[in-house]
XYZ file of C-alpha atoms in Angstrom:
340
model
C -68.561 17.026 -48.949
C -69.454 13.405 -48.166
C -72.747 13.542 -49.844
C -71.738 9.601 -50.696
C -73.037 8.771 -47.030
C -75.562 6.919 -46.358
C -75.451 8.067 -42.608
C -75.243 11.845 -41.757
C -72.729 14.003 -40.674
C -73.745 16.792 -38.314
C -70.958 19.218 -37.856
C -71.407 21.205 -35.281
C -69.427 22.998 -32.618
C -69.152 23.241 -28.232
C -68.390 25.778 -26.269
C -66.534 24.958 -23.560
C -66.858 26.711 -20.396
C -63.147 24.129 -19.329
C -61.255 25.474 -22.263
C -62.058 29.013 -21.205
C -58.749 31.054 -20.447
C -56.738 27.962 -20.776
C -53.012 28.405 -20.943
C -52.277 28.831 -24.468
C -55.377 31.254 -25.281
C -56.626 28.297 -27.626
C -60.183 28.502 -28.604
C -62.738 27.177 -26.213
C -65.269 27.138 -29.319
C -64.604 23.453 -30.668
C -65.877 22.133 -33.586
C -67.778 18.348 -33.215
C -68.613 15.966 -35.923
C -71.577 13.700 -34.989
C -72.298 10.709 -37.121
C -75.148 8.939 -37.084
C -75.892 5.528 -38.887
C -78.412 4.835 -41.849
C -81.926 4.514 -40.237
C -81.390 6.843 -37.606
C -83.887 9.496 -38.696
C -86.411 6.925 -39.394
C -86.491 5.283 -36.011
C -87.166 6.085 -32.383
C -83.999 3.712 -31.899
C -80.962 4.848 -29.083
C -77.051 3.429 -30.256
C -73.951 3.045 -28.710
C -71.594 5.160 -29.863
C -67.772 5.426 -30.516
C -65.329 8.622 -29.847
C -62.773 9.110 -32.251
C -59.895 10.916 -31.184
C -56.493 12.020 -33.058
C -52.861 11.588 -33.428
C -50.318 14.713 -32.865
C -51.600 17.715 -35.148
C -54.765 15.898 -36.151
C -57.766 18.372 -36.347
C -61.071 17.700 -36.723
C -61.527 18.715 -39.913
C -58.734 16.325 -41.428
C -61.114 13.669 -41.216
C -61.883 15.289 -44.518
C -58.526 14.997 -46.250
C -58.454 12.453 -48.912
C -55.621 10.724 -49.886
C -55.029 9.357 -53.310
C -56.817 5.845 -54.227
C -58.393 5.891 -50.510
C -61.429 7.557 -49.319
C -61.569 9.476 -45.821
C -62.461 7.241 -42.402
C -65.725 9.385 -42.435
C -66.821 7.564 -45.550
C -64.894 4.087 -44.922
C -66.500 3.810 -41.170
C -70.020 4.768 -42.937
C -69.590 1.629 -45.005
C -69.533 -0.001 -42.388
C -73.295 0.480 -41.124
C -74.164 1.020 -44.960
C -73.141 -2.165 -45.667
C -74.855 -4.171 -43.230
C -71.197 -5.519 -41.721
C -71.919 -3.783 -38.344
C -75.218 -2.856 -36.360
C -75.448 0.735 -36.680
C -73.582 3.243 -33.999
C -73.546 7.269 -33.457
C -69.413 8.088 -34.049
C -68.160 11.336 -32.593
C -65.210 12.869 -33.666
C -63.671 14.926 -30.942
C -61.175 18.168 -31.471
C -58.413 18.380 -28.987
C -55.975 20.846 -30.712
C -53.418 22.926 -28.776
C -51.278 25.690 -30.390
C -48.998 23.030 -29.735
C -49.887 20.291 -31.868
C -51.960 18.399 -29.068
C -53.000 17.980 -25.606
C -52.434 13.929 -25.374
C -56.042 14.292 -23.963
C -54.985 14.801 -20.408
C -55.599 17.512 -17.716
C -52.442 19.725 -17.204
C -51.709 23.358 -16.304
C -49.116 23.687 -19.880
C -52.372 23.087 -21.954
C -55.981 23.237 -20.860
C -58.013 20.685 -19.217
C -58.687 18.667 -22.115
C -59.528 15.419 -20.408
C -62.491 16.997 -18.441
C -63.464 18.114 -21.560
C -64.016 15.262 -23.372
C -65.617 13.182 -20.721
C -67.073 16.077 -18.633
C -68.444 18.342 -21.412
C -68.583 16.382 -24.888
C -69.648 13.209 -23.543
C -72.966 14.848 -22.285
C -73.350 17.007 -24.983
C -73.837 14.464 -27.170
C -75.838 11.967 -24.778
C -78.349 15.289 -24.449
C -78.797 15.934 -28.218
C -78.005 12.374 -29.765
C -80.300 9.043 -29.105
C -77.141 7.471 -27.294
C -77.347 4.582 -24.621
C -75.692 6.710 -21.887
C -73.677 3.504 -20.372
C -69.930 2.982 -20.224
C -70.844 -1.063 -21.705
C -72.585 1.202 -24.829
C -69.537 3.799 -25.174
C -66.299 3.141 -26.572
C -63.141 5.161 -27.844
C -60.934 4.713 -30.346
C -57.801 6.327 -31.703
C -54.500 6.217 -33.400
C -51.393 7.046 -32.013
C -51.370 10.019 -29.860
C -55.115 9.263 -30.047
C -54.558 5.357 -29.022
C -52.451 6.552 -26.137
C -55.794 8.610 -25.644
C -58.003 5.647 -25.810
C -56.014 3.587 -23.128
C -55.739 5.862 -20.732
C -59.619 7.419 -20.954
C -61.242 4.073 -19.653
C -59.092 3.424 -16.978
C -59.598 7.007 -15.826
C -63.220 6.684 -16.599
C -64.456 3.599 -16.184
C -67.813 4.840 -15.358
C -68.162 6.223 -19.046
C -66.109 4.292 -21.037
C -66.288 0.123 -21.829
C -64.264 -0.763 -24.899
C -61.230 1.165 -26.750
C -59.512 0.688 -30.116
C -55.779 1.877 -29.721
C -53.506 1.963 -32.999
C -50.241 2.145 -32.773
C -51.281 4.227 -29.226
C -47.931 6.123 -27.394
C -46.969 3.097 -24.748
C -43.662 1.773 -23.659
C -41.853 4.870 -22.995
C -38.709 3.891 -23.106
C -38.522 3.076 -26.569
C -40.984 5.632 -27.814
C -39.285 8.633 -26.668
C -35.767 8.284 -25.433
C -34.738 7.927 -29.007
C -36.708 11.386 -30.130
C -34.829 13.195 -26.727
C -31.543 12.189 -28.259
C -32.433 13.705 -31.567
C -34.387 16.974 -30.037
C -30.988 17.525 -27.882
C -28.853 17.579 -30.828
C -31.051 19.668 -32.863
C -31.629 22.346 -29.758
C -27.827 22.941 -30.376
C -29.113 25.996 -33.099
C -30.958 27.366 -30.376
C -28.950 27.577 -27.473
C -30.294 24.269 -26.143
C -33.550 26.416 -25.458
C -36.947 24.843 -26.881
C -38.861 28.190 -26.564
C -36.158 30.033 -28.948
C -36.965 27.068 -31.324
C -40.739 27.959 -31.119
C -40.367 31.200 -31.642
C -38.749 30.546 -34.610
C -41.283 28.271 -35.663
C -43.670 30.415 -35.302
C -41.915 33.508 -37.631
C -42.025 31.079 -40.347
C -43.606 28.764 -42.618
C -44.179 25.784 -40.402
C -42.440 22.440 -40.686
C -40.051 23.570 -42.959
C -37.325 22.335 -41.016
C -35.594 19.071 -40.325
C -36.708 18.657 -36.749
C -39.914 20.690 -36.427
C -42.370 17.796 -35.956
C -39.922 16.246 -33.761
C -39.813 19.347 -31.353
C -43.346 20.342 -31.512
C -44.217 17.090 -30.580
C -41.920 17.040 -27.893
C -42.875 20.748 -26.667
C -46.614 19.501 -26.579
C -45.913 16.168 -24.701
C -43.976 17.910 -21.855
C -46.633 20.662 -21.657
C -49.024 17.967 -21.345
C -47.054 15.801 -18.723
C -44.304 17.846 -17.286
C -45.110 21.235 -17.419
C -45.367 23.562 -13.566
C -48.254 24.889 -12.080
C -47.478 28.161 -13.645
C -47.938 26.272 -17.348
C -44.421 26.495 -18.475
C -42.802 23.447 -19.800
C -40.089 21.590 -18.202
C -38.164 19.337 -20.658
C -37.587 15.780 -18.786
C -33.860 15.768 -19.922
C -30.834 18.169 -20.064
C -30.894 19.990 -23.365
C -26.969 20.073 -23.577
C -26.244 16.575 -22.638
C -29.578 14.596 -23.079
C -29.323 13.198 -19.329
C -32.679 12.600 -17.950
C -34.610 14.827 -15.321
C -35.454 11.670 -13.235
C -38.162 13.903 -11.311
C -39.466 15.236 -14.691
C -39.158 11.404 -16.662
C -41.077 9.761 -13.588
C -43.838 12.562 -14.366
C -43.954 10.827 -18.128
C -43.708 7.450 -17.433
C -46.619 7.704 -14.870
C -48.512 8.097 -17.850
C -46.985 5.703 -19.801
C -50.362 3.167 -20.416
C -47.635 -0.050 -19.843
C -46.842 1.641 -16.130
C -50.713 2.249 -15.517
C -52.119 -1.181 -15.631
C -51.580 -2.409 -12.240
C -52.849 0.840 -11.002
C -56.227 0.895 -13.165
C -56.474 -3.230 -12.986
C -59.986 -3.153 -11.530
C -61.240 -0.821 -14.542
C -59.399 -2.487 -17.295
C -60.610 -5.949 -16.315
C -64.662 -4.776 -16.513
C -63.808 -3.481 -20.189
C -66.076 -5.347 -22.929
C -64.198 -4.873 -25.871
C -60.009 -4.070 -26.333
C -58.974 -3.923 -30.055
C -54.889 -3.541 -30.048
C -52.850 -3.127 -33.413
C -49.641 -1.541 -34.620
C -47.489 -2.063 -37.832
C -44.560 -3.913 -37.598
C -42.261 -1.192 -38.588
C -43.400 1.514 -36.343
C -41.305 4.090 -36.275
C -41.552 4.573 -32.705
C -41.814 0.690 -32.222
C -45.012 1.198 -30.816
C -45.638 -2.260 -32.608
C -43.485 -3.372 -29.288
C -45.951 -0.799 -27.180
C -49.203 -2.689 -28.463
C -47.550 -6.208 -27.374
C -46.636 -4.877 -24.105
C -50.018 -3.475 -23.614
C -51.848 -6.832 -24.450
C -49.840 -9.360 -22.594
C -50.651 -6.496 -19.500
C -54.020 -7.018 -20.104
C -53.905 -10.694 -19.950
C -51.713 -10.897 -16.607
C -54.055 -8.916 -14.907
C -56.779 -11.257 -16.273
C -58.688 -9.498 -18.821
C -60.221 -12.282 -21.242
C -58.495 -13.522 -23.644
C -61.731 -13.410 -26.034
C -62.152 -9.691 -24.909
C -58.832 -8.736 -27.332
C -58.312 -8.073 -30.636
C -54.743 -8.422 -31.249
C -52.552 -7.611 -34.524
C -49.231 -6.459 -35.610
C -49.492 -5.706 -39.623
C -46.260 -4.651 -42.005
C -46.619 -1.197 -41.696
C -44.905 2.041 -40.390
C -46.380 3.889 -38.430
C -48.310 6.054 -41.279
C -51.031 5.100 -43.813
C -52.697 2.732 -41.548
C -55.828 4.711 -41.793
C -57.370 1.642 -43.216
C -57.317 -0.181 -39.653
C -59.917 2.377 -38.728
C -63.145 0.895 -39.766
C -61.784 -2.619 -38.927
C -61.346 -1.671 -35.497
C -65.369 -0.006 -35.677
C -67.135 -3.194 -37.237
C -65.293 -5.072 -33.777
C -66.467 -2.581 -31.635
C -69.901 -2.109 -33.077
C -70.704 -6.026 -32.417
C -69.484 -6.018 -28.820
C -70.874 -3.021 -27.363
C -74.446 -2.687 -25.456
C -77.408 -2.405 -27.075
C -79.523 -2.028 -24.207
C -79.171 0.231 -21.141
């Protein structure tokens, strides 16, 4: 696999003492793809590097899936470096499956502590066994969708390791994003007794996603276990599953993660960030094309630079963008630290 590379790919795996006993007996072993960039052997050289992290359902070892008439981000984000278009950075690609789907990369007691993880336990792990600059102006993170969301919220909460993101088509604007999929999940909850555990069960006596709405309601069990789930792990949806009326208690938990919502309250960390690249395709399913505008024009009221942003809304829906990927790497790869 990949032997086309011009770079290497180290796969390798963690074992994370955070994942240990987490709530959904997931495995704390976690695979880790390491990338580094032609000439990297051959020098005494430290990079910056670049976290990749995935959209709902995305494992690891997807990056590996090719589709027809494209070739896989592993090899497309190679060229980069390969083909002289970028100075070279280390990428890590980062596994943050839940029996769920996902864990939107955030701390919570329905999933595991999967936000620690990244920046408490990968992060060093690599800085320890990689020739990394270990500075927040030499680290970025990028992702798509559930990963985007992922990518704006990790610097703000982590300022100190994080200096530039790439979000595509990243979960923002709540409102729009998910109110519409609460109306759908309600309706289809009707075959089981409005009850979203008697759904997964179900899904899981069967041959996954063979259903109408089973993405739809696994994404929606993982988001709530991620953001509205109580102490004791179980999740709490944030609307009646009869009616659809919102929790308000349970929606303010969501929308305090909503990236749009967090701006004021990260300002100070968003405006030392080198490097923001912001794009979403204009027919976005969950108009997270109207998501990426609000997050931008947030960025430039609090007063990030202007000449900091990469801004652009592409026809597109919100699949098959995979192509943005490497686009949003060459930016980074020119505007993050090469000293420490």
């Amino acid at each position: 696999m990949f032997s086309e590379l011009e770079g290497t790919l180290h796969r390798e795996t963690i074992d994370s003492v955070l994942l240990r006993d987490n709530p959904l007996g997931d495995p704390h072993v976690r695979p880790l793809w390491v990338y580094t960039p032609p000439g990297y052997a051959e020098s005494d050289d430290r990079y910056p590097t670049v976290y990749v992290i995935q959209g709902y359902s995305g494992q690891v070892e997807m990056w590996g899936n090719r589709q027809a008439f494209r070739q896989p981000f592993i090899v497309t984000a190679d060229q980069v470096f390969a083909q002289g278009r970028a100075p070279g950075c280390i990428l890590v690609y980062v596994d943050a499956w839940t029996a769920y789907g996902g864990s939107q990369f955030v701390d919570s007691p329905g999933t595991g502590k999967y936000h620690s993880y990244l920046c408490d336990e990968v992060v060093p792990h690599v800085d320890a066994r990689y020739r990394t600059i270990a500075a927040a102006g030499s680290r970025a993170i990028s992702g798509k969708s559930s990963g985007g969301f992922g990518a704006m919220i990790t610097p703000m909460l982590r300022p100190d390791l994080f200096g530039a993101l790439a979000t595509h088509a990243g979960d923002a604007l709540y409102e729009y994003c998910y109110l519409n999929e609460f109306a759908k999940s309600a309706r289809a909850l009707r075959e089981y007794d409005h009850d979203i555990m008697k759904w997964w069960t179900d899904f899981n006596s069967r041959v996954s996603l063979t259903k109408e709405h089973d993405m739809s309601l696994t994404l929606l069990l993982g988001c709530t276990a991620a953001f509205s789930a109580d102490p004791d792990g179980t999740p709490r949806l944030p609307f009646d599953p009869r009616s659809g009326v919102l929790v308000p208690e349970l929606w303010d938990r969501w929308l305090a993660w909503d990236p749009i919502r967090m701006i004021d309250r990260y300002a100070d960390a968003l405006r030392g960030l080198r490097a923001v690249w912001i794009d979403a395709g204009t027919r976005d399913e969950w108009f997270l094309d109207l998501g990426a505008e609000a997050f931008k024009d947030g960025l430039l009221r609090i007063g990030v630079p202007q000449e900091r942003i990469s801004f652009e809304l592409f026809p597109a829906a919100h699949g098959g963008i995979d192509y943005r990927y490497p686009l949003a790497v060459e930016w980074l790869a020119h505007r993050l630290e090469r000293s420490s």
